[in-house]
Amino acid sequence: GSSILAEYGTLHLEFMHLSKLSGNPEFAQKVMNIRKVLNRLDKPQGLYPNYLNPNSGQWGQHHVSVGGLGDSFYEYLLKAWLMSDKTDEEGKKMYYDALQAIETNLMRKSSSGLTYIAEWKGGLLEHKMGHLTCFAGGMIALGADGAPDDKTGHQMEEAAEIARTCHESYARTGNCDNLRMNRKCLFEGSLLYSFPVSEALKLGPEAFRFDGGVEAIATRQNEKYFILRPEVIETYMYMWRFTHDPKYRDWGWEAVQALEQHCRVEGGYSGVRDVYASSPNHDDVQQSFYLAETLK
């Protein structure tokens, strides 16, 4: 029965643009009313929980994620400001305040120095980062130029670190039985595998963890799949556009080659059930966002 942050956040951009195109202010008024509610509400540690009760106007369970259920709310606050020709000061403030809260409460560094964005459940951190959360590298880079208090350089560094972590989640795949127990499967320094790096699938899991001696690796069977998602490649594209560092094009090309090698089938492209399997099983689904986002 709850409204979902990513969904009503997405409406901001769509409805503001609809009012602009149609000349009818009613659409914009609807979403600005949502903003009023959000600004009035107390936010735990400045964070936006993923669930809001549409009747009471109060937060549901205190689960915060920059990935699934939350992602596009933050992205669209920033884009609402940019699309307004930087006149939407309220959208701008909400975005940078939210990013500061995310940085303080959710962003962490692993023991080997990988920056990741954890999830927050009722005040406790779950040291898991979803593939969906990997869009945040591109988002932070996009917003860095307008960052307050000379934080532009700092935010570009954060964006680059997130891009690197998400690339590691792709690089650290392949055939590795019982990841949690097999220390050889992990890494010393940067990367050391119990199999040749060339055998790595180079396609990242749905979610990856930073606990129990594991970094940037999925440890649960229901998080090991890859369904042609765009977020990691999206961040590479933004980082290439803003920095022109050739490694981002190299990483993008790695992903293209992996998609061709492991996902291409007779009728199109298919997701993979387990990115750590020696011979990946296809799930026989080409997701709509593969054409709409990943390839774009």
Coordinates of C-alpha atoms in Angstrom, one line a residue:
G1 CA 0.0 0.0 0.0
S2 CA 3.0 2.4 -0.1
S3 CA 4.1 4.8 -2.8
I4 CA 7.6 4.1 -3.9
L5 CA 10.3 6.9 -3.9
A6 CA 11.7 6.1 -7.4
E7 CA 8.2 6.1 -8.9
Y8 CA 6.8 9.3 -7.6
G9 CA 10.3 10.9 -8.0
T10 CA 10.4 10.0 -11.6
L11 CA 7.0 11.8 -12.1
H12 CA 8.7 15.2 -11.3
L13 CA 10.6 15.4 -14.5
E14 CA 7.9 13.9 -16.7
F15 CA 5.1 16.1 -15.3
M16 CA 7.1 19.3 -15.3
H17 CA 8.0 18.7 -18.9
L18 CA 4.4 17.9 -19.7
S19 CA 3.3 21.3 -18.3
K20 CA 6.0 23.0 -20.4
L21 CA 4.9 21.3 -23.6
S22 CA 1.2 21.6 -23.1
G23 CA 1.0 25.0 -21.4
N24 CA -1.2 23.4 -18.7
P25 CA 0.2 24.0 -15.3
E26 CA -1.9 21.3 -13.6
F27 CA 0.7 18.6 -14.2
A28 CA 3.5 20.6 -12.6
Q29 CA 1.3 21.5 -9.7
K30 CA 0.6 17.8 -8.9
V31 CA 4.3 17.0 -8.5
M32 CA 5.2 20.2 -6.7
N33 CA 2.6 19.1 -4.1
I34 CA 4.7 15.9 -3.6
R35 CA 7.8 18.1 -3.1
K36 CA 6.0 20.1 -0.4
V37 CA 5.2 17.0 1.5
L38 CA 8.8 15.7 1.2
N39 CA 10.3 19.0 2.3
R40 CA 8.0 19.1 5.3
L41 CA 8.7 15.5 6.5
D42 CA 11.5 14.7 8.9
K43 CA 14.1 12.7 7.1
P44 CA 16.1 10.1 9.1
Q45 CA 19.7 11.3 8.9
G46 CA 18.7 13.5 6.0
L47 CA 17.9 10.3 4.0
Y48 CA 14.7 9.5 2.0
P49 CA 13.2 6.1 2.8
N50 CA 11.9 4.1 -0.2
Y51 CA 8.3 3.8 1.0
L52 CA 5.8 6.6 1.8
N53 CA 2.2 6.0 2.9
P54 CA 0.0 7.9 0.4
N55 CA -2.8 8.3 2.9
S56 CA -1.0 9.5 6.0
G57 CA 1.9 11.2 4.1
Q58 CA 4.3 9.5 6.5
W59 CA 7.3 7.3 5.7
G60 CA 6.8 3.5 5.7
Q61 CA 9.6 1.2 6.8
H62 CA 12.9 2.9 7.1
H63 CA 14.7 1.2 4.1
V64 CA 17.0 3.5 2.1
S65 CA 18.6 2.5 -1.2
V66 CA 20.2 4.4 -4.0
G67 CA 19.5 1.3 -6.1
G68 CA 16.1 -0.4 -6.6
L69 CA 13.1 1.6 -5.3
G70 CA 15.1 4.8 -4.8
D71 CA 17.4 5.4 -7.8
S72 CA 15.6 7.7 -10.2
F73 CA 14.3 9.9 -7.4
Y74 CA 17.8 11.3 -6.9
E75 CA 18.6 11.3 -10.6
Y76 CA 15.5 13.3 -11.5
L77 CA 16.0 15.9 -8.8
L78 CA 19.3 16.7 -10.5
K79 CA 17.9 16.5 -14.0
A80 CA 14.8 18.7 -13.0
W81 CA 17.3 21.4 -12.0
L82 CA 19.3 21.0 -15.2
M83 CA 16.2 20.9 -17.5
S84 CA 14.9 24.1 -15.8
D85 CA 18.0 25.9 -17.1
K86 CA 19.2 25.8 -13.5
T87 CA 16.3 27.9 -12.2
D88 CA 14.8 25.1 -10.1
E89 CA 16.7 26.0 -6.9
E90 CA 14.5 23.8 -4.7
G91 CA 15.3 20.7 -6.9
K92 CA 19.0 21.6 -6.7
K93 CA 19.0 22.0 -3.0
M94 CA 17.1 18.7 -2.4
Y95 CA 19.6 16.8 -4.7
Y96 CA 22.8 18.1 -3.1
D97 CA 21.4 17.7 0.4
A98 CA 20.4 14.1 -0.4
L99 CA 23.8 13.4 -1.9
Q100 CA 25.5 14.7 1.3
A101 CA 23.3 12.4 3.4
I102 CA 24.1 9.5 1.1
E103 CA 27.9 10.3 1.3
T104 CA 27.8 10.5 5.1
N105 CA 25.5 7.5 5.9
L106 CA 25.8 5.1 3.0
M107 CA 29.1 5.5 1.2
R108 CA 31.8 3.3 2.6
K109 CA 35.3 2.1 1.6
S110 CA 36.3 -1.6 1.6
S111 CA 39.5 -2.8 3.2
S112 CA 41.2 -2.8 -0.2
G113 CA 39.9 0.7 -1.0
L114 CA 36.8 0.2 -3.1
T115 CA 34.1 2.8 -2.6
Y116 CA 30.6 1.5 -2.5
I117 CA 27.1 2.7 -1.6
A118 CA 25.5 0.4 1.0
E119 CA 21.8 0.0 1.8
W120 CA 20.3 1.2 5.1
K121 CA 17.6 -0.7 6.9
G122 CA 16.2 0.8 10.1
G123 CA 19.5 2.4 11.1
L124 CA 21.7 -0.7 10.2
L125 CA 23.9 -0.8 7.1
E126 CA 23.7 -3.7 4.8
H127 CA 27.1 -3.8 3.0
K128 CA 25.5 -4.7 -0.4
M129 CA 25.6 -2.6 -3.6
G130 CA 23.1 -3.4 -6.4
H131 CA 23.8 -3.2 -10.1
L132 CA 21.1 -0.6 -10.2
T133 CA 23.1 1.6 -7.8
C134 CA 26.0 1.7 -10.2
F135 CA 24.1 4.5 -12.2
A136 CA 25.2 6.8 -9.3
G137 CA 28.7 7.2 -10.7
G138 CA 27.3 8.9 -13.8
M139 CA 24.8 10.9 -11.8
I140 CA 27.4 12.3 -9.4
A141 CA 29.6 13.2 -12.3
L142 CA 26.7 14.9 -14.0
G143 CA 26.0 17.0 -10.9
A144 CA 29.6 17.7 -9.9
D145 CA 29.9 20.9 -11.9
G146 CA 27.2 22.6 -9.8
A147 CA 28.3 21.2 -6.5
P148 CA 28.3 23.6 -3.6
D149 CA 31.3 24.7 -1.5
D150 CA 34.0 23.8 -4.1
K151 CA 33.1 20.1 -4.0
T152 CA 33.3 19.7 -7.8
G153 CA 36.6 17.9 -7.7
H154 CA 35.6 15.8 -4.7
Q155 CA 32.4 14.6 -6.4
M156 CA 34.3 13.8 -9.6
E157 CA 36.6 11.6 -7.5
E158 CA 33.6 9.9 -5.9
A159 CA 32.1 9.2 -9.3
A160 CA 35.4 7.7 -10.6
E161 CA 35.6 5.5 -7.5
I162 CA 32.1 4.2 -7.9
A163 CA 32.8 3.5 -11.6
R164 CA 35.9 1.5 -10.6
T165 CA 34.0 -0.5 -8.0
C166 CA 31.3 -1.4 -10.5
H167 CA 33.9 -2.4 -13.0
E168 CA 35.5 -4.7 -10.4
S169 CA 32.1 -6.4 -9.9
Y170 CA 32.3 -7.2 -13.7
A171 CA 35.9 -8.2 -13.6
R172 CA 35.6 -10.5 -10.6
T173 CA 33.3 -13.0 -12.3
G174 CA 33.9 -16.5 -13.7
N175 CA 33.9 -20.0 -12.5
C176 CA 34.7 -20.0 -8.8
D177 CA 33.1 -22.6 -6.6
N178 CA 32.0 -21.7 -3.1
L179 CA 33.3 -18.1 -3.1
R180 CA 32.9 -17.6 0.6
M181 CA 35.1 -20.5 1.6
N182 CA 37.7 -20.6 -1.2
R183 CA 40.2 -17.9 -0.4
K184 CA 42.0 -18.4 -3.7
C185 CA 38.9 -17.1 -5.4
L186 CA 39.4 -13.7 -3.7
F187 CA 42.2 -11.4 -4.5
E188 CA 45.5 -10.1 -3.2
G189 CA 46.3 -6.6 -4.1
S190 CA 44.2 -5.8 -7.0
L191 CA 43.1 -9.0 -8.7
L192 CA 44.2 -12.6 -8.3
Y193 CA 41.9 -15.4 -9.4
S194 CA 41.8 -19.2 -9.1
F195 CA 41.1 -19.2 -12.8
P196 CA 42.7 -17.3 -15.7
V197 CA 41.3 -13.7 -16.0
S198 CA 40.4 -14.5 -19.6
E199 CA 37.8 -16.9 -18.3
A200 CA 36.1 -14.2 -16.4
L201 CA 32.6 -13.5 -17.8
K202 CA 33.1 -9.7 -17.5
L203 CA 29.4 -9.3 -16.8
G204 CA 28.4 -8.1 -13.3
P205 CA 25.9 -9.7 -10.9
E206 CA 22.6 -8.1 -9.8
A207 CA 24.1 -7.2 -6.4
F208 CA 27.5 -7.7 -4.8
R209 CA 28.7 -7.6 -1.2
F210 CA 31.4 -6.3 1.0
D211 CA 31.4 -8.6 4.0
G212 CA 32.8 -11.9 5.2
G213 CA 36.1 -11.4 3.5
V214 CA 34.4 -10.8 0.1
E215 CA 34.6 -7.6 -1.9
A216 CA 32.5 -6.7 -5.0
I217 CA 31.3 -10.3 -5.4
A218 CA 27.8 -11.8 -5.2
T219 CA 27.6 -14.4 -2.5
R220 CA 23.9 -15.3 -2.7
Q221 CA 22.5 -17.4 -5.5
N222 CA 19.6 -15.0 -6.1
E223 CA 22.0 -12.1 -6.7
K224 CA 24.3 -13.8 -9.2
Y225 CA 22.3 -13.2 -12.4
F226 CA 22.9 -10.6 -15.1
I227 CA 19.8 -9.3 -17.0
L228 CA 21.4 -7.0 -19.6
R229 CA 21.1 -4.0 -17.3
P230 CA 22.5 -0.5 -18.4
E231 CA 23.7 1.1 -15.2
V232 CA 27.4 0.2 -15.2
I233 CA 27.8 1.0 -18.9
E234 CA 25.8 4.3 -18.3
T235 CA 28.3 5.4 -15.7
Y236 CA 31.2 4.5 -18.1
M237 CA 29.6 6.8 -20.8
Y238 CA 29.2 9.7 -18.4
M239 CA 32.7 9.3 -17.1
W240 CA 34.1 9.2 -20.6
R241 CA 32.1 12.3 -21.6
F242 CA 33.3 14.3 -18.6
T243 CA 37.0 13.1 -18.3
H244 CA 37.9 11.7 -21.7
D245 CA 40.0 9.1 -19.8
P246 CA 40.3 6.3 -22.4
K247 CA 39.9 3.6 -19.7
Y248 CA 36.2 4.2 -19.7
R249 CA 35.9 3.4 -23.4
D250 CA 38.1 0.3 -22.8
W251 CA 35.7 -0.8 -20.0
G252 CA 32.7 -0.1 -22.3
W253 CA 34.3 -2.2 -25.0
E254 CA 35.0 -5.0 -22.6
A255 CA 31.2 -5.0 -21.8
V256 CA 30.3 -5.0 -25.5
Q257 CA 32.6 -8.0 -26.1
A258 CA 31.1 -9.9 -23.1
L259 CA 27.6 -9.2 -24.3
E260 CA 28.4 -10.6 -27.7
Q261 CA 30.2 -13.6 -26.4
H262 CA 27.9 -14.6 -23.6
C263 CA 24.5 -13.1 -24.2
R264 CA 24.0 -13.2 -27.9
V265 CA 21.6 -15.9 -29.0
E266 CA 19.7 -16.7 -32.2
G267 CA 16.7 -14.5 -31.5
G268 CA 18.5 -11.5 -29.9
Y269 CA 20.3 -11.2 -26.5
S270 CA 19.6 -13.1 -23.3
G271 CA 20.3 -12.6 -19.6
V272 CA 22.6 -15.0 -17.8
R273 CA 21.5 -16.9 -14.7
D274 CA 24.9 -17.1 -12.9
V275 CA 27.9 -14.9 -13.8
Y276 CA 30.2 -17.2 -11.8
A277 CA 29.3 -20.3 -13.8
S278 CA 31.9 -21.9 -16.1
S279 CA 29.3 -22.2 -18.9
P280 CA 26.6 -19.6 -18.3
N281 CA 22.9 -20.6 -18.6
H282 CA 20.7 -18.2 -20.5
D283 CA 17.4 -17.0 -18.9
D284 CA 15.8 -16.7 -22.4
V285 CA 14.6 -13.1 -21.8
Q286 CA 15.7 -9.9 -23.6
Q287 CA 14.6 -7.1 -21.3
S288 CA 13.0 -4.0 -22.8
F289 CA 15.6 -1.8 -21.2
Y290 CA 18.4 -3.6 -23.1
L291 CA 17.4 -1.8 -26.4
A292 CA 16.1 1.3 -24.6
E293 CA 19.1 2.0 -22.4
T294 CA 22.0 -0.5 -22.4
L295 CA 22.6 -0.2 -26.2
K296 CA 21.7 3.5 -26.3

